mmCIF file of C-alpha atoms and ligand atoms in Angstrom:
data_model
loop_
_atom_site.group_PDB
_atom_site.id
_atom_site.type_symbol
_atom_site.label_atom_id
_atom_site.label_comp_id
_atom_site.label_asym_id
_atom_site.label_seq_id
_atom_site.Cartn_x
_atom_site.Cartn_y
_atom_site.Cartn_z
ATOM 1 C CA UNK A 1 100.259 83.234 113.484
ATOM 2 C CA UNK A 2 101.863 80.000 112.356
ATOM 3 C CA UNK A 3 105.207 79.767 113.908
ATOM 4 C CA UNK A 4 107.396 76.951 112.847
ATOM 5 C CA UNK A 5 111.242 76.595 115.145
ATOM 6 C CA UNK A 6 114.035 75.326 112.724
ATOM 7 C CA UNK A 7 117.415 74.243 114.485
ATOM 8 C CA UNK A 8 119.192 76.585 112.734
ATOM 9 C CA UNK A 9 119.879 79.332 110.060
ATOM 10 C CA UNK A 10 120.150 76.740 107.063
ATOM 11 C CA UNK A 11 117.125 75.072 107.856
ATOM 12 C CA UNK A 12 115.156 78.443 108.592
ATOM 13 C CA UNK A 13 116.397 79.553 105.046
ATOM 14 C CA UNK A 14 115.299 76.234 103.807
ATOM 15 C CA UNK A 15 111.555 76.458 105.203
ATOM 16 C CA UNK A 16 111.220 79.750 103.947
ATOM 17 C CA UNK A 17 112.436 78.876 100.131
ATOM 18 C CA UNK A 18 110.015 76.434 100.514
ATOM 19 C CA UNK A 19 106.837 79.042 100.903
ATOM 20 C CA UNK A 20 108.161 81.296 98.190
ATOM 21 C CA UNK A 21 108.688 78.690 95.992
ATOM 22 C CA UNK A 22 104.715 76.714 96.207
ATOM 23 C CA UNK A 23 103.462 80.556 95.854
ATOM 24 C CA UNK A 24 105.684 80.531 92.849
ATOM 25 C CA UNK A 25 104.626 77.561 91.679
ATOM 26 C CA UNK A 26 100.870 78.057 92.340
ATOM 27 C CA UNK A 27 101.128 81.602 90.453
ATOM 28 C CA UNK A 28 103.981 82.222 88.589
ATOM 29 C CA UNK A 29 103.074 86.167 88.248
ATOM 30 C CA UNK A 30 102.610 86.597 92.014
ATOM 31 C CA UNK A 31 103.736 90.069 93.486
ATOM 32 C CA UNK A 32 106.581 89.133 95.937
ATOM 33 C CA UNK A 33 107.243 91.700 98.588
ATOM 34 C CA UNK A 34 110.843 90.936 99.280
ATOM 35 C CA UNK A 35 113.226 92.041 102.227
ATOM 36 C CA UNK A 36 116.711 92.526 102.780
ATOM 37 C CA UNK A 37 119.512 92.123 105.365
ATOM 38 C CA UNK A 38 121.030 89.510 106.448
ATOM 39 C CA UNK A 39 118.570 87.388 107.152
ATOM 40 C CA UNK A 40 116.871 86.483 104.333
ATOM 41 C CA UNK A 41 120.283 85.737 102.393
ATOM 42 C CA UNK A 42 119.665 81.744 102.816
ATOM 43 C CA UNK A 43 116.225 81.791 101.168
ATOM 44 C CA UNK A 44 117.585 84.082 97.968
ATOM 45 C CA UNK A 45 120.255 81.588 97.402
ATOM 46 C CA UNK A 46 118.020 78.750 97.837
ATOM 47 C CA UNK A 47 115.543 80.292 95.360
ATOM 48 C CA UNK A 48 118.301 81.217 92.783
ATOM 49 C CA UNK A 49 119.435 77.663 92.714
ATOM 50 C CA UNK A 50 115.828 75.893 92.351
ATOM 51 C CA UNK A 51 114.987 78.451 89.787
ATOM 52 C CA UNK A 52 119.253 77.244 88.083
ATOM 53 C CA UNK A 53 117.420 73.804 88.537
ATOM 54 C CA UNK A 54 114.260 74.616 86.429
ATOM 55 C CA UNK A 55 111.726 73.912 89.528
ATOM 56 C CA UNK A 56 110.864 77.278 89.910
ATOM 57 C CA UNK A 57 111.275 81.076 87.593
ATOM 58 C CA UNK A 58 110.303 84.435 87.936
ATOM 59 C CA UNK A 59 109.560 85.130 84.753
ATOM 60 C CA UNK A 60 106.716 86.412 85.334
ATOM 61 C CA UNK A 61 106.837 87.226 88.978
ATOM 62 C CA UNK A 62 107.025 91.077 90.283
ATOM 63 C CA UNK A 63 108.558 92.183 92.890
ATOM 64 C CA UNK A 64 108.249 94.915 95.675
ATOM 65 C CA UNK A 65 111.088 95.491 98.444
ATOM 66 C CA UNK A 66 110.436 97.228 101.674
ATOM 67 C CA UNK A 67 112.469 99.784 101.754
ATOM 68 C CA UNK A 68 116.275 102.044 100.522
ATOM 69 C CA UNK A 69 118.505 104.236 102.333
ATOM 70 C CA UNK A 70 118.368 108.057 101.208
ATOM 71 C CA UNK A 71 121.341 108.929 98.947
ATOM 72 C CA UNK A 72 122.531 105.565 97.959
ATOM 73 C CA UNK A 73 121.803 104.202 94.508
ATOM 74 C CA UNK A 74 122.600 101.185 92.421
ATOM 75 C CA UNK A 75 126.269 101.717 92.302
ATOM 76 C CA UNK A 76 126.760 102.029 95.730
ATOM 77 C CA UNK A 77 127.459 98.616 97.251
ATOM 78 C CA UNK A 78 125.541 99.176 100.365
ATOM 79 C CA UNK A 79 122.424 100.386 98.763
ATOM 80 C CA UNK A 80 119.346 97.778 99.045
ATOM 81 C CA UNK A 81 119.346 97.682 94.949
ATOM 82 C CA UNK A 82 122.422 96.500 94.622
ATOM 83 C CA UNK A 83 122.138 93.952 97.659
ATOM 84 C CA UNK A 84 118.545 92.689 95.466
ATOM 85 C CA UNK A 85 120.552 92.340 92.177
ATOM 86 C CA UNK A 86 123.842 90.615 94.234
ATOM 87 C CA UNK A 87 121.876 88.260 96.207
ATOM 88 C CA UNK A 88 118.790 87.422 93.810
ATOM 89 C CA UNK A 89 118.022 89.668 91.037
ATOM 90 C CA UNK A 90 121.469 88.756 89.278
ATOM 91 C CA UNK A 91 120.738 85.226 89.963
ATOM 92 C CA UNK A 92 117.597 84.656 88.683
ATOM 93 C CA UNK A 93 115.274 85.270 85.195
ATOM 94 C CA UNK A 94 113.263 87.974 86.567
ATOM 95 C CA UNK A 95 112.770 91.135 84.366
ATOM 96 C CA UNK A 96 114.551 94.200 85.857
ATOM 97 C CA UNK A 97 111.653 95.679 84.740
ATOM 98 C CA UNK A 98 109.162 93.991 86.949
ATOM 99 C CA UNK A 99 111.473 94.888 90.318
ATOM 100 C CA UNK A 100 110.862 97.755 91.995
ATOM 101 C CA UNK A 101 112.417 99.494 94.840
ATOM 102 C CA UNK A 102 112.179 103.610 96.033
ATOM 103 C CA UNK A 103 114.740 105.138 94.638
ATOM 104 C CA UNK A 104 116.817 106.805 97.450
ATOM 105 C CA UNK A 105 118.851 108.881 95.304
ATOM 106 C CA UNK A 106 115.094 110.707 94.153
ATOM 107 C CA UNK A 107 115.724 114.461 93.997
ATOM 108 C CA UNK A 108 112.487 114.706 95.693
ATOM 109 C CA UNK A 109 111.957 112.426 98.023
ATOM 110 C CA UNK A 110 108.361 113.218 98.824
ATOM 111 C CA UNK A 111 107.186 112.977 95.306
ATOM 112 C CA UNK A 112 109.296 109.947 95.034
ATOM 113 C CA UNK A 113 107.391 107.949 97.927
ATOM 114 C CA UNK A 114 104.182 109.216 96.515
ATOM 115 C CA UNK A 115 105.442 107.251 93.621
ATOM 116 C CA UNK A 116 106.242 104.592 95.447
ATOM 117 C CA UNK A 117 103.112 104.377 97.321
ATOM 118 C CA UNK A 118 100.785 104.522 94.255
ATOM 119 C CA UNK A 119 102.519 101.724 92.755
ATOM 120 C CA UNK A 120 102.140 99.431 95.933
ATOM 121 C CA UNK A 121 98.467 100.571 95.541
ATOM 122 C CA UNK A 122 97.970 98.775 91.959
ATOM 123 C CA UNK A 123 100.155 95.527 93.159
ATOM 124 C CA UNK A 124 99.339 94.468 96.620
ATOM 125 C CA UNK A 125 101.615 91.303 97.323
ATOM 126 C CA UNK A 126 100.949 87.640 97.156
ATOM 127 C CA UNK A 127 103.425 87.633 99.540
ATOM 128 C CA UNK A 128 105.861 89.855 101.991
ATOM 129 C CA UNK A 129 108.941 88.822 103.630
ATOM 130 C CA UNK A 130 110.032 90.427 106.382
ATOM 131 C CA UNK A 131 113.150 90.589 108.622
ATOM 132 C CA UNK A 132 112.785 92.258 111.953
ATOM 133 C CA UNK A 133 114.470 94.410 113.904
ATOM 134 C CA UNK A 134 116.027 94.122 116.846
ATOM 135 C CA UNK A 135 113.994 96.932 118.097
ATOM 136 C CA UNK A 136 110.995 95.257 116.745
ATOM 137 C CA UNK A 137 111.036 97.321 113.115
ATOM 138 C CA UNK A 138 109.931 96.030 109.753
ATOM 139 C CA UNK A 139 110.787 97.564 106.542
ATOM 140 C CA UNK A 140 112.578 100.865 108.707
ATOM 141 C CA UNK A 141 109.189 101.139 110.452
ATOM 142 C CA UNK A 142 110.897 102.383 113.578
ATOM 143 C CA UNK A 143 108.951 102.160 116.961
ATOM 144 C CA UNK A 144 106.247 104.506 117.331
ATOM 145 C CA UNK A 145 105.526 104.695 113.779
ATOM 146 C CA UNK A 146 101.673 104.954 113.026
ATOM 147 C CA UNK A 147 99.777 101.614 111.977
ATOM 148 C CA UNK A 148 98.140 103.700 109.036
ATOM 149 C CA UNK A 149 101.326 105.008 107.549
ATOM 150 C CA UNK A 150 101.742 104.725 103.996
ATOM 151 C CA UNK A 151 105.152 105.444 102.295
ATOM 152 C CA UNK A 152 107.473 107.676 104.001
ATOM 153 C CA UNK A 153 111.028 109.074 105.064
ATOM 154 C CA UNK A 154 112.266 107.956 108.009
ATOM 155 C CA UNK A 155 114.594 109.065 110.381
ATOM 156 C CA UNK A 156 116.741 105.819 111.509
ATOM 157 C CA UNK A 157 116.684 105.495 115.194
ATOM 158 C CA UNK A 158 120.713 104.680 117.074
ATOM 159 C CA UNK A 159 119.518 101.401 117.460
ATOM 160 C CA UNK A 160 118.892 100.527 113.928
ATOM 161 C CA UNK A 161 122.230 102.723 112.561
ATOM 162 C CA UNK A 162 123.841 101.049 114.806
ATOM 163 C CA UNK A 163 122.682 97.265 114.171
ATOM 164 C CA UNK A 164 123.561 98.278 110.412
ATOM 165 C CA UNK A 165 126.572 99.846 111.189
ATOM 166 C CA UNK A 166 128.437 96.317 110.554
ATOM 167 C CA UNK A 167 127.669 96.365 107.370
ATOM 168 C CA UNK A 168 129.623 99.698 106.358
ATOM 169 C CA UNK A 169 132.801 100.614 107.039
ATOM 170 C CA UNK A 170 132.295 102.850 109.757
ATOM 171 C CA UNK A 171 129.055 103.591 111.570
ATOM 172 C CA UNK A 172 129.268 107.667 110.077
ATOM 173 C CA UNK A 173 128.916 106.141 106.583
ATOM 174 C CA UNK A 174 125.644 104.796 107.812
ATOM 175 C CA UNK A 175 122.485 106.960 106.002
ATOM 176 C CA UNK A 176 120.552 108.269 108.720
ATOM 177 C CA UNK A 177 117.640 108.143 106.517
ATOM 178 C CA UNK A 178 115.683 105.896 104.453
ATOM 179 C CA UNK A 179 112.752 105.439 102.151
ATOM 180 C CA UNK A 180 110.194 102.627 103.585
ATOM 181 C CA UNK A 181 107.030 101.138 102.800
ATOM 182 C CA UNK A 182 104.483 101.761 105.514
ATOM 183 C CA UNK A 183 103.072 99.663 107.850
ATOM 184 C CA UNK A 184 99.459 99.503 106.272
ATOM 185 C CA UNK A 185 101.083 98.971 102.738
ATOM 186 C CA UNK A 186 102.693 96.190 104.610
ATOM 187 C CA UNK A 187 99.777 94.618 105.858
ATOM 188 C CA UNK A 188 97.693 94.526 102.561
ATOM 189 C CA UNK A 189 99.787 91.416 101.443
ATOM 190 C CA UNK A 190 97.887 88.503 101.594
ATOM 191 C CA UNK A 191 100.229 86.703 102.851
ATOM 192 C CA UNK A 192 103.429 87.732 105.541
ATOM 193 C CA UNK A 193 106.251 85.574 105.904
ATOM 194 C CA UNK A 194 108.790 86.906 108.747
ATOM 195 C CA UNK A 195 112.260 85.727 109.751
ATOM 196 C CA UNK A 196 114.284 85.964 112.539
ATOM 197 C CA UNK A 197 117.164 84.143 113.480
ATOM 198 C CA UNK A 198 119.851 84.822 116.755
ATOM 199 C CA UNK A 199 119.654 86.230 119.946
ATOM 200 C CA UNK A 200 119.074 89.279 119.599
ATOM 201 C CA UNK A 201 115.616 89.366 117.982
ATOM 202 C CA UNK A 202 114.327 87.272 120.325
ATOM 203 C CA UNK A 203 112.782 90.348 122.551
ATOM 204 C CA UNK A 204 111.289 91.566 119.523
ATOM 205 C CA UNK A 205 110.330 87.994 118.406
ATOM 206 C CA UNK A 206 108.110 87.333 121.667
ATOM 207 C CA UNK A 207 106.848 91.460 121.362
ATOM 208 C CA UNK A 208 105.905 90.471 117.874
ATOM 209 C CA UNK A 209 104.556 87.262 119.070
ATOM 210 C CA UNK A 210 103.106 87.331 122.839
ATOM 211 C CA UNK A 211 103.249 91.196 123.388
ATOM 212 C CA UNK A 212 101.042 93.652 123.417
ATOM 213 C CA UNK A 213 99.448 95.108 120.511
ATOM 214 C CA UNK A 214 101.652 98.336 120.216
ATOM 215 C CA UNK A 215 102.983 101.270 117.938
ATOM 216 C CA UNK A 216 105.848 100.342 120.531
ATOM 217 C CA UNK A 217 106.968 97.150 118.703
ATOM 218 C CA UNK A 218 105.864 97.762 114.471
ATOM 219 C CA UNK A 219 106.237 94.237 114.567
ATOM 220 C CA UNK A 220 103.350 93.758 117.349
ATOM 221 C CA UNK A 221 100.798 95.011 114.369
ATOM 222 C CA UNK A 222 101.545 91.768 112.297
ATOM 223 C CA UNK A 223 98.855 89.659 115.092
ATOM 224 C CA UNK A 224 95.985 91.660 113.481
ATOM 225 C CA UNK A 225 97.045 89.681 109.886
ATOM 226 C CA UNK A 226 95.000 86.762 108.968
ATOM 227 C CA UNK A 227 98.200 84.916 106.904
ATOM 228 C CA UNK A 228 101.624 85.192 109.009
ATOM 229 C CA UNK A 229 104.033 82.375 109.149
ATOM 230 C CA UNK A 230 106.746 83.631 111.195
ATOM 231 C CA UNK A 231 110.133 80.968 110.863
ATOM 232 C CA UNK A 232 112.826 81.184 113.471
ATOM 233 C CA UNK A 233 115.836 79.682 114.464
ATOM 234 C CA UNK A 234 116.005 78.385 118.428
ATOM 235 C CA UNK A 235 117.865 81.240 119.499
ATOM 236 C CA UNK A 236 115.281 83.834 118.098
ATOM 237 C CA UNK A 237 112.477 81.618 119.654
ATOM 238 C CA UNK A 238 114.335 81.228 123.315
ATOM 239 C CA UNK A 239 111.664 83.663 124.882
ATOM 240 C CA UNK A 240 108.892 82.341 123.427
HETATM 241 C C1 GLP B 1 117.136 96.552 108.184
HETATM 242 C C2 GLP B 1 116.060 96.428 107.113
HETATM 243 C C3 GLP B 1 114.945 95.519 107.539
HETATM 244 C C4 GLP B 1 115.541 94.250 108.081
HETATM 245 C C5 GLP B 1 116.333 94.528 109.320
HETATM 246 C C6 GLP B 1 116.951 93.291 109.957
HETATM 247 O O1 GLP B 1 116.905 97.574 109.058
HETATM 248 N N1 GLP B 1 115.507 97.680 106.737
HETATM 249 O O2 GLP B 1 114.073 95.286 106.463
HETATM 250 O O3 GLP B 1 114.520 93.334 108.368
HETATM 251 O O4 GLP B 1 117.378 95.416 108.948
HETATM 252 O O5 GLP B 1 118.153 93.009 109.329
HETATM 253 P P1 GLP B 1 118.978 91.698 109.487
HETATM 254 O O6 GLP B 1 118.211 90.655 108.732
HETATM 255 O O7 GLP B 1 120.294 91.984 108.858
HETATM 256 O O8 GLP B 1 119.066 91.394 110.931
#
């Protein structure tokens, strides 16, 4: 794992616009498996104002995100396709058509992430970003998850409704299910960029790091991946 400190949120947002942009630039159709939460808000900014500037575009680029609550859909502010379009899609000249994110509102979920998982299958990424959580999830891989799983809905933990709780108005409007990408369609990208930034990911940044090798910590998994570059801030590095 490559693991480069920044002094702060800005400059960890900068780092990582920085890596999406030379994959960009090196292969304009690359398959970008994108993230959301608060985290990687920076580095979508960033990107939508180099690609305002002409340095970069998607034009051609695809995309993949990790994961949607169950129930919520496009309109509903809180739903992971309308944080895409408000914080990059929007922003940017990729196709609508070439995103791609499982549909939470599917009727049937279980056909929907066989949908989903099929369609990873033909586009393995370039690249994935990943946040983590504070419980050491990526995508909602929540511990104790399998390594092998492929597409799947999960059953938030407290933790993680919690954590996401501040985002809603109250923590009962808070799906307590979601629709992720597995951890082995995670690990086929040929590339994983992760991002962490405050205090409290820094347990799960040194179990991702320096721990154990564990269904424990999802996270822990990403040490078996030839390509990681994980960028922190200080405070998510403090226990490393
Ligand atoms: C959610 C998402 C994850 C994300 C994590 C951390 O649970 N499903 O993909 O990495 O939260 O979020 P944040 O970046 O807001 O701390």
């Amino acid at each position: 794992m490559q693991i480069i400190v920044c002094e702060n949120y800005d400059q960890m947002s900068f780092q990582g616009a920085e890596i999406i942009k030379s994959i960009l630039l090196h292969n304009p159709s690359a398959v970008l498996g994108l993230a959301t939460g608060s985290t990687p808000i920076g580095m979508y900014g960033l990107l939508a104002e180099a690609c305002a500037r002409g340095e970069i575009s998607f034009a051609a680029a695809r995309t993949v995100n990790l994961d949607e609550y169950v129930g919520l859909g496009e309109k509903d502010s809180q739903s992971y396709v309308h944080f895409m379009r408000e914080n990059l899609f929007d922003k940017v000249d990729v196709p609508m058509a070439n995103t791609h994110l499982p549909n939470g509102k599917a009727a049937d979920l279980a056909a929907e992430c066989a949908r989903y998982s099929a369609l990873l299958a033909t586009m393995p990424q370039d690249v994935q970003v990943l946040g983590l959580g504070s419980n050491g999830h990526i995508g909602f891989n929540e511990p104790g998850t399998p390594f092998d799983s492929t597409t799947y809905v999960v059953r938030l933990t407290e933790n993680t409704i919690r954590d996401n709780s501040r985002l809603f108005e109250k923590i009962e409007d808070v799906p307590v299910r979601a629709v992720t990408m597995g951890i082995s369609e995670i690990m086929r990208a040929k590339r994983i960029l992760v991002m962490a930034s405050g205090k409290n990911k820094a347990k799960a940044v040194f179990g991702m790091v320096k721990g154990k090798i564990t269904e424990d910590c999802p996270a822990s998994v990403l040490q078996r991946h030839a390509d990681v570059t994980v960028v922190l801030d200080k405070d998510a590095a403090s226990l490393l």
